[in-house]
Coordinates of C-alpha atoms and ligand atoms in Angstrom, one line a residue:
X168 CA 134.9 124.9 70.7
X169 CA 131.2 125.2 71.3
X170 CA 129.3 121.6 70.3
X171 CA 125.5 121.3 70.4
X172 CA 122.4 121.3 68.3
X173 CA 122.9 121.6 64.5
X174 CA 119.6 121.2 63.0
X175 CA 116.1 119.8 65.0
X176 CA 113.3 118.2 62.9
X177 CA 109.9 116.7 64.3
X178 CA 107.3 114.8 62.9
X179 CA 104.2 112.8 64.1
X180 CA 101.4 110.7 62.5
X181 CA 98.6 111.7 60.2
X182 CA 95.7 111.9 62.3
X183 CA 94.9 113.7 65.6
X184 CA 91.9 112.8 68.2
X185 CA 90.2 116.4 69.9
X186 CA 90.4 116.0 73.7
X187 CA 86.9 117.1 73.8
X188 CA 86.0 114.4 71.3
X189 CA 87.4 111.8 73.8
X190 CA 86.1 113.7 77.3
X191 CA 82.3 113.5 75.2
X192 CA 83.2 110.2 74.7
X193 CA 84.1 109.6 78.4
X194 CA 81.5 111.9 80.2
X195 CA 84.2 113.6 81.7
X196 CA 84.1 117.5 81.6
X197 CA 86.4 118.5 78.5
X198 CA 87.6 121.6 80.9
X199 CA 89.5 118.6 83.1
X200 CA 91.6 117.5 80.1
X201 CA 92.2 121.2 78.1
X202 CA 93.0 123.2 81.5
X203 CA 93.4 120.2 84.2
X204 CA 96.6 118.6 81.9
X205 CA 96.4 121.3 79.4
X206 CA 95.7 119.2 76.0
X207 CA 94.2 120.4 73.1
X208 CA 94.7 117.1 70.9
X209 CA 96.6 114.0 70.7
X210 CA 98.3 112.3 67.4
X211 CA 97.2 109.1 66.9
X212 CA 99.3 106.4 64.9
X213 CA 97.7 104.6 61.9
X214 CA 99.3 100.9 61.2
X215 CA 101.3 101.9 58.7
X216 CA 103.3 104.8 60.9
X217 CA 105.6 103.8 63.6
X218 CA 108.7 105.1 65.2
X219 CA 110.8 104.4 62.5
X220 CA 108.6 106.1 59.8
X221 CA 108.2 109.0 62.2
X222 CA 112.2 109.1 62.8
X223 CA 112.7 108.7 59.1
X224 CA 110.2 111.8 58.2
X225 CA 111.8 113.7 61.3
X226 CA 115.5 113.3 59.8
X227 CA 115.2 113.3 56.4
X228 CA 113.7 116.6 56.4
X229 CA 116.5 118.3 58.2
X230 CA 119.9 116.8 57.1
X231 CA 121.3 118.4 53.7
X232 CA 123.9 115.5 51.9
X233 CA 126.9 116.9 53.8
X234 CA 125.6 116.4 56.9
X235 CA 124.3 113.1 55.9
X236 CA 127.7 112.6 54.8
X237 CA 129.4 113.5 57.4
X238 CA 127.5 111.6 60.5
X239 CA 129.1 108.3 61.8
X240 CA 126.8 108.2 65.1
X241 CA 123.1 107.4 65.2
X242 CA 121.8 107.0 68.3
X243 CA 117.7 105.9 68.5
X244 CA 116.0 106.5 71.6
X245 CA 112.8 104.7 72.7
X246 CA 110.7 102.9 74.6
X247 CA 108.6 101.9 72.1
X248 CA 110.9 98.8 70.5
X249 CA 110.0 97.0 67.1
X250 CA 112.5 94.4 67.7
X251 CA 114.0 93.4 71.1
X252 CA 117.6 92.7 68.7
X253 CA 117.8 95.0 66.0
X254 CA 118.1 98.9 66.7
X255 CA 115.6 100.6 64.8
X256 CA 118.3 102.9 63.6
X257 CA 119.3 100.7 60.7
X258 CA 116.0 101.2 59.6
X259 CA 116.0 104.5 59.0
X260 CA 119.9 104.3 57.6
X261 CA 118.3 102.5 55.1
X262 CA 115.1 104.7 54.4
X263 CA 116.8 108.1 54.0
X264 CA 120.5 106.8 53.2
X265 CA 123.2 107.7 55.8
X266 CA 126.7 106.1 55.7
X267 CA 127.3 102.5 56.1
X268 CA 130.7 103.5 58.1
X269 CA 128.8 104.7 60.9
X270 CA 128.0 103.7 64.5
X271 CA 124.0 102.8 65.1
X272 CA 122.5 101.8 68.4
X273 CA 119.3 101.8 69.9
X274 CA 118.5 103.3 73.9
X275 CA 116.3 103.3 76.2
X276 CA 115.2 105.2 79.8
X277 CA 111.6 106.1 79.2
X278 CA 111.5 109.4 78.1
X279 CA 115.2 109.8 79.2
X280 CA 117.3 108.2 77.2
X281 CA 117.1 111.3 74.0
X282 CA 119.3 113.3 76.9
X283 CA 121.7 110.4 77.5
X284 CA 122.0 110.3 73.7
X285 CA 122.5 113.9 73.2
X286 CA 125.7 114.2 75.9
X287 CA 127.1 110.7 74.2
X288 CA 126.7 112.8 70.9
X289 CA 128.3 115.9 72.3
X290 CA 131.7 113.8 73.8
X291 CA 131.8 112.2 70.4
X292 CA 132.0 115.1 68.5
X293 CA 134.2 116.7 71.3
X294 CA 136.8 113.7 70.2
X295 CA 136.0 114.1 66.8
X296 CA 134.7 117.9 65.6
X297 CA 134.7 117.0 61.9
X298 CA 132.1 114.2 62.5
X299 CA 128.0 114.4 62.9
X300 CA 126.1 112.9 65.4
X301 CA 122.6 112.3 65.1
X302 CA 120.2 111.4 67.6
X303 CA 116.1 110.0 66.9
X304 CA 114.1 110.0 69.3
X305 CA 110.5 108.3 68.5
X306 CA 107.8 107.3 70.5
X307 CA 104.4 106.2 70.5
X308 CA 102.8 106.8 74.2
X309 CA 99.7 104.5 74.8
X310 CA 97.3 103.9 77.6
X311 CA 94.6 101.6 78.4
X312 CA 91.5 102.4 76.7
X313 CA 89.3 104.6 79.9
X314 CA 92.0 104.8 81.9
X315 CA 93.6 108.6 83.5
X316 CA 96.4 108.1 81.6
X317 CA 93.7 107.9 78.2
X318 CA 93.8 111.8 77.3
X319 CA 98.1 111.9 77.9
X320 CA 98.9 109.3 74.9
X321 CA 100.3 110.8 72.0
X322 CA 102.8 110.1 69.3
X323 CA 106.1 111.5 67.6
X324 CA 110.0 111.7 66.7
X325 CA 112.7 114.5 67.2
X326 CA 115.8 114.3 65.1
X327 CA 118.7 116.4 66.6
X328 CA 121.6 116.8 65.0
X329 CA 124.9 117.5 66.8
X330 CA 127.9 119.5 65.5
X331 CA 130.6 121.6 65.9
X332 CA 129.9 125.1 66.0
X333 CA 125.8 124.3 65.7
X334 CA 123.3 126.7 64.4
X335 CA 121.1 126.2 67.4
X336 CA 122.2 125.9 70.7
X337 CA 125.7 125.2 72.1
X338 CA 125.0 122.5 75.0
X339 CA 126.9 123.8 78.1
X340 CA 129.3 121.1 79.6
X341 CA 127.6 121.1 83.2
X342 CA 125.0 119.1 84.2
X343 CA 123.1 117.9 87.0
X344 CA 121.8 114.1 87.6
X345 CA 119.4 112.3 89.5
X346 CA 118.5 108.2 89.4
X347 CA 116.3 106.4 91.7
X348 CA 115.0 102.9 91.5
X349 CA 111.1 104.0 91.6
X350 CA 108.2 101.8 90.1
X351 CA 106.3 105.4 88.9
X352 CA 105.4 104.2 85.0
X353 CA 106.6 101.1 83.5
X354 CA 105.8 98.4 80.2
X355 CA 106.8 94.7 80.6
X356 CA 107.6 92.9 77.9
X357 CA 104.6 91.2 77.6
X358 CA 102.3 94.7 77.2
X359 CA 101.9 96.8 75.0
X360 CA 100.4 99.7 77.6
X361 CA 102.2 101.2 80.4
X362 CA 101.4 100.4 83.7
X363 CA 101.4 103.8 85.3
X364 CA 101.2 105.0 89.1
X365 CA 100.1 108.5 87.4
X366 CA 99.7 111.0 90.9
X367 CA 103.1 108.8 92.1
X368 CA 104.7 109.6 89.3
X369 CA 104.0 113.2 88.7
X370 CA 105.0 113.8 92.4
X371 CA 108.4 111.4 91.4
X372 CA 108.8 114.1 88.1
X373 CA 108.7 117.1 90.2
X374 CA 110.8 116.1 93.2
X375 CA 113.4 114.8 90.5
X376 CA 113.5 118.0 88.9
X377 CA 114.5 119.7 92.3
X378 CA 117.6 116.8 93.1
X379 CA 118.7 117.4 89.2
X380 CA 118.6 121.0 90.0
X381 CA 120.7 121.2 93.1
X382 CA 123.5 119.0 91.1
X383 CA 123.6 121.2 88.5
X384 CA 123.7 124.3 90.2
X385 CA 126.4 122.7 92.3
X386 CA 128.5 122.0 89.0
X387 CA 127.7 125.6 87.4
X388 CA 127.5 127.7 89.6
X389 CA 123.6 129.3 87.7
X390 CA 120.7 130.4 89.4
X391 CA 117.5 130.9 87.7
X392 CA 118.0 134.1 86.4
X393 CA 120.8 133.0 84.7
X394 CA 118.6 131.2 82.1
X395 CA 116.1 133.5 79.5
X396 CA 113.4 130.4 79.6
X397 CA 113.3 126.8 80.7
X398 CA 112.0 123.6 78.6
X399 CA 110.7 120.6 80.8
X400 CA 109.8 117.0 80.0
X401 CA 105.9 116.8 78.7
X402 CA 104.0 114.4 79.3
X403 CA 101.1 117.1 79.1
X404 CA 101.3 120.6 79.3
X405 CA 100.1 120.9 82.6
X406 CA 103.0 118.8 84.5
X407 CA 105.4 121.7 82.7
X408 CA 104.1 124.5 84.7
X409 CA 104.0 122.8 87.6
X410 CA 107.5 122.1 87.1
X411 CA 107.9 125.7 86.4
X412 CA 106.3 126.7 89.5
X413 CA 107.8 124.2 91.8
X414 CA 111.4 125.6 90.6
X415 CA 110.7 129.2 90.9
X416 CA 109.5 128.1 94.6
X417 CA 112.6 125.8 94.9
X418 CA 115.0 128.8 94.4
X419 CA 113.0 131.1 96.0
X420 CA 112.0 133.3 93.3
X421 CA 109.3 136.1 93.8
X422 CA 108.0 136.3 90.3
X423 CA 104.0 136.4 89.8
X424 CA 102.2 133.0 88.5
X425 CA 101.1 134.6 85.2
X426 CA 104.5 135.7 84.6
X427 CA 105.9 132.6 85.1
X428 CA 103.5 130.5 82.7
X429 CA 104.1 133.2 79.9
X430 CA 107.7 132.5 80.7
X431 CA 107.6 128.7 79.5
X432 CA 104.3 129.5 77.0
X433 CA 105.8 128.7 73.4
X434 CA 107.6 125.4 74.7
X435 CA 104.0 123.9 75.4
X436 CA 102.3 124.8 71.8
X437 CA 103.6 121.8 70.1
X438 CA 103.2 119.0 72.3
X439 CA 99.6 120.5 73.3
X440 CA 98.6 119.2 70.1
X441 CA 100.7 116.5 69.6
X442 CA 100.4 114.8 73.0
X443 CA 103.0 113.1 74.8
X444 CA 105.9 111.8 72.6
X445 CA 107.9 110.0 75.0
X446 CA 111.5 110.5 74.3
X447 CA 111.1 112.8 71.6
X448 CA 109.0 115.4 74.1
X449 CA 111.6 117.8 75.6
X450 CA 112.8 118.4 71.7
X451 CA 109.5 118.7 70.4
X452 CA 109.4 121.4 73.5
X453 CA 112.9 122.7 72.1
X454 CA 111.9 123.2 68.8
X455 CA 108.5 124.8 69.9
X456 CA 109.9 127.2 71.7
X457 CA 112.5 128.1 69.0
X458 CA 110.1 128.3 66.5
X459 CA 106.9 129.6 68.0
X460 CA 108.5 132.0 70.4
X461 CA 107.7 136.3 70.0
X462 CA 111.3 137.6 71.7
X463 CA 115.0 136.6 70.1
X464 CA 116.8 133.9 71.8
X465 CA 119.9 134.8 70.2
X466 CA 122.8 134.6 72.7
X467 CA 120.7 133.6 75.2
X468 CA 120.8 130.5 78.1
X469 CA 118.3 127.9 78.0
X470 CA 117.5 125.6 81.2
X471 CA 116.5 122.2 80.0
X472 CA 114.8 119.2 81.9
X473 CA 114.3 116.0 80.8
X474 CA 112.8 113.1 82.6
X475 CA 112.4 109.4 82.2
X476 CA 110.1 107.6 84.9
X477 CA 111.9 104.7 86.7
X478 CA 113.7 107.3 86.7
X479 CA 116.4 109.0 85.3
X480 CA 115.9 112.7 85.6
X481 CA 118.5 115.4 83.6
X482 CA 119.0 118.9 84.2
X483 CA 121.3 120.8 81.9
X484 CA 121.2 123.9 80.0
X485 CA 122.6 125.6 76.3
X486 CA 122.9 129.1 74.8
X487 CA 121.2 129.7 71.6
X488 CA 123.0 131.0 68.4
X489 CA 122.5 134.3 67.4
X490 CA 121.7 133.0 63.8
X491 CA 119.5 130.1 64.9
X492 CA 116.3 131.4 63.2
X493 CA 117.7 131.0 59.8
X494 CA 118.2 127.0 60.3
X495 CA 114.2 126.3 62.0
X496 CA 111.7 124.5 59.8
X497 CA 108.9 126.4 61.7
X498 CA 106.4 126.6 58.6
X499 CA 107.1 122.6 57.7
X500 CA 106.3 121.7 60.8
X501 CA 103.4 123.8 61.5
X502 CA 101.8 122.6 58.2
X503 CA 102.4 118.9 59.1
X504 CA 100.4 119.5 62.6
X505 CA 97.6 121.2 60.3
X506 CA 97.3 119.1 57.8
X507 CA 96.6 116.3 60.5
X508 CA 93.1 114.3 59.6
X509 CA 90.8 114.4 63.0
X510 CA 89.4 111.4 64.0
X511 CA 86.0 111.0 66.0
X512 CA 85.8 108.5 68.6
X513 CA 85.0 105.3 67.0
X514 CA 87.7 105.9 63.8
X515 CA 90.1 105.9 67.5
X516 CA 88.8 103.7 68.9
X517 CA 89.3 101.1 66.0
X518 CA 92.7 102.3 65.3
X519 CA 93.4 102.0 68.8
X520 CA 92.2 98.1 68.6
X521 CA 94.9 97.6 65.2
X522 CA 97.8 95.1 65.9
X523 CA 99.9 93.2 63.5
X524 CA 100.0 89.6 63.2
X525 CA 101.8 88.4 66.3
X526 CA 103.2 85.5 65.0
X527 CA 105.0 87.2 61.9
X528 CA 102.4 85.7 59.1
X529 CA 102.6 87.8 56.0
X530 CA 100.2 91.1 56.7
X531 CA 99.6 94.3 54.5
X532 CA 98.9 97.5 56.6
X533 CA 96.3 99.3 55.2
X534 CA 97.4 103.0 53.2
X535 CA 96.6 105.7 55.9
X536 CA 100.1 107.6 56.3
X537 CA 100.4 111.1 54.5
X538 CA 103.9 111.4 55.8
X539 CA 107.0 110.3 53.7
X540 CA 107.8 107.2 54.8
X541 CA 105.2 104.1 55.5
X542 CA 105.5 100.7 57.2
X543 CA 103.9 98.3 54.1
X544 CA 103.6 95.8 56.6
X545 CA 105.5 92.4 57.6
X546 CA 106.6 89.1 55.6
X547 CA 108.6 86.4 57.1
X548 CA 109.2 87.9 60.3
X549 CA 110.1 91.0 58.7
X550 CA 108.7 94.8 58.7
X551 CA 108.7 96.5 55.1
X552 CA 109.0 100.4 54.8
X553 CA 108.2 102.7 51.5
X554 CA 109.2 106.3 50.7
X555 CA 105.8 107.6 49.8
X556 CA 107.1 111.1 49.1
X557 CA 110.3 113.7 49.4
X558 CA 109.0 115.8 52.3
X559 CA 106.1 117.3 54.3
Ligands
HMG814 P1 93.5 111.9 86.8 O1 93.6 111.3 88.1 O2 92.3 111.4 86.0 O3 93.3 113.5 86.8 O4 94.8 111.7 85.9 P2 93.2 114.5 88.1 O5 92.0 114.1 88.9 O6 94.5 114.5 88.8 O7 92.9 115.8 87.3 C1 93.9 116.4 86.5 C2 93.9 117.9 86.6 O8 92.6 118.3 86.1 C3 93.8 118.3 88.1 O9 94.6 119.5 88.1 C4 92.4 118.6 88.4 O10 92.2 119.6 89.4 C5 92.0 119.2 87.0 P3 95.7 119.8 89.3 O11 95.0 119.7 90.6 O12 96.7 118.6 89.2 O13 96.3 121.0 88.9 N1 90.5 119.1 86.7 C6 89.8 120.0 86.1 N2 90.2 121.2 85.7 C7 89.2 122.0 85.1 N3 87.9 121.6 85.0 C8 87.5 120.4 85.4 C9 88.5 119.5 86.1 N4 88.4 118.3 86.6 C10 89.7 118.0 87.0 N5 86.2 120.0 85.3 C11 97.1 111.8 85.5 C12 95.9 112.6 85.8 C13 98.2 112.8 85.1 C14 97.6 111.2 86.8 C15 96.9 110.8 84.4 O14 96.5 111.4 83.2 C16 98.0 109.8 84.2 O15 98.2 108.8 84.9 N6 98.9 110.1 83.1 C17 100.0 109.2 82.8 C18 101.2 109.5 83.7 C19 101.9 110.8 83.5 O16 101.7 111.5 82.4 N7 102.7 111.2 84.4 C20 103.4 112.4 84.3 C21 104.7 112.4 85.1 S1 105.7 111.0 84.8 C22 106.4 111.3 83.2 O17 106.4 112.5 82.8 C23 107.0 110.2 82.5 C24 106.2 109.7 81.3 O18 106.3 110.6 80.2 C25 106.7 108.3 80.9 C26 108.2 108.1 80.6 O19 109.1 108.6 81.2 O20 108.4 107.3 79.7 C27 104.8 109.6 81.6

């Protein structure tokens, strides 16, 4: 029985800062952040959108009322926490209306912990083939203001949803793993940017990628040509080719550089725009690739690469459907990156300075959000969401 991806939504915020805008601002040369890290844009979150409104726009958009139904496992991914108790998964329960006889939890592994999710979805529905599983994966990725790590911030969700028999892509069983207590990229509790050892941890991502690598080839028995394309973790566009290249080098492989970047090309459009999205980024990568690539996938093997600084590195791989072009939302989620607003520096630079009471007093987030859900803002301790709208 072949379990794997079902249905994949994405959302992100409202408005979206030009790299060049912020390199003007910076006096830096815009070339270093649109070919040095490969970034055209980043989305930048208004008050009133948050990981749960972008989860909730993600997932509503994609689930039809049987699969709502039929889904007793929601697992939210993030490292960007609203509550250190509550799992922002009832949340969105609540906002879009999924069963109360269901299991909701909240993980976390930097940008890992959508990967851990996805295989605790698969061995659920491998026990239980008539149930849904649905992972969210939501992040907001922030930086000090004028620091390197500035032009990587971004912000979005991924909803997957995991079946029996998907439309998308049937997840292979092997996998290969690599952990390793490294300080590369981390956030206290007491901060609300990530301390980040940024040439450290790029060098940590790509000699992860090659221990994950040698696992799973050691469990499946692959090689490179055994998979059509590959997705990687992106934390900007940039770090995925060099993961590209370092794998092709890793297994020895004798293809030409330009041939290698087209290879991975229409993983990177999304998330070039978008920015980095934490958790959600590998699936905002899937469902790029799906829906923005010129050949058909059908029946063919994905290698897939997800990585969470700290770390927690996955490789693992999946075929795609042969019908999976019939169950994209490619023009939804095109239109929702173009109808972004674009901010100039200062309109960032104030959003960037926005924070909510800290002490719970009543506050009222001012109306920015165009998506369908918004965060109204906090009484007594307690964060207040709105349907503004159906879809997209
Ligand atoms: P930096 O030090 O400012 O940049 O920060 P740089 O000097 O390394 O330059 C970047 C690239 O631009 C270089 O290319 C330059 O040559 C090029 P490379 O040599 O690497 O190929 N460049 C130019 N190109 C064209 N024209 C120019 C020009 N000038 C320079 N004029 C850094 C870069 C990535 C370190 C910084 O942005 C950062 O710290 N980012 C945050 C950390 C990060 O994203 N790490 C990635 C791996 S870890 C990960 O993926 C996990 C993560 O998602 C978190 C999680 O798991 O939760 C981050």
């Amino acid at each position: 029985m072949n379990i794997g991806i079902d249905a994949l939504g994405i959302a992100t915020s409202c408005y979206a800062l030009d790299l060049a805008t912020l390199a003007e601002a910076r006096g830096i040369d815009p070339l270093k952040y649109t070919q040095g890290l490969g970034q055209q844009q980043m989305s930048v979150a208004p008050p009133d959108e948050d990981i749960v409104t972008m989860a909730a726009s993600a997932a509503d958009a994609i689930l039809s009322p049987e699969d709502k139904a039929s889904i007793e496992l929601v697992l939210f991914a993030t490292e960007s926490g609203i509550d250190q108790s509550k799992a922002a998964g009832i949340w969105v329960q609540h906002l879009i209306g999924l069963p109360k006889r269901c299991r909701i939890i909240e993980l976390k592994q930097a940008c890992y912990s959508a990967t851990c999710a996805l295989q605790m979805a698969r061995y659920f529905v491998t026990a239980h083939p008539n149930k849904k599983a649905l992972i969210l994966a939501s992040d907001i990725a922030r930086y000090g203001l004028n620091t390197p790590g500035e032009p990587t911030q971004g912000c979005g969700a991924a909803a997957v949803l995991v079946s029996a028999n998907p439309r998308l892509i049937a997840l292979d069983p092997e996998y290969g793993l690599y952990a390793d207590h490294v300080m590369d990229f981390w956030r206290p509790n007491y901060r609300d940017e990530a301390l980040v050892d940024g040439h450290y941890s790029t060098r940590v991502y790509l000699s992860s990628l090659g221990h994950a690598w040698d696992h799973y080839v050691e469990s499946s028995g692959r090689t490179f040509a055994d998979h059509a394309t590959f997705c990687y973790h992106l934390p900007f566009t940039r770090m995925a080719e060099k993961a590209h290249e370092r794998l092709a080098r890793h297994t020895k492989q004798q293809i030409p550089s330009e041939e290698l970047l087209a290879q991975i090309e229409p993983s990177l459009s999304y998330a070039r725009r978008i920015g980095n999205s934490y958790s959600a980024s590998l699936y905002v990568g899937i469902a790029s690739l799906l829906e923005n690539g010129t050949i058909d996938l059908g029946g063919k093997r994905l290698g897939l690469f997800s990585y969470g600084s700290g770390c927690v590195a996955e490789f693992f791989s999946g075929v795609v459907q042969p019908t999976y072009q019939q169950a994209l939302h490619s023009s939804r989620h095109n239109s929702m990156l173009n109808l972004r607003q674009k901010l100039n520096y200062h309109e960032y630079a104030e959003l960037y300075q926005f924070q909510l009471p800290q002490d719970g007093s009543e506050a009222a987030t001012p109306q920015h959000a165009t998506s369908p859900f918004r965060l109204t803002g906090v009484k007594n301790h307690v964060r207040l969401y709105e349907r503004l709208s159906e879809s997209y």
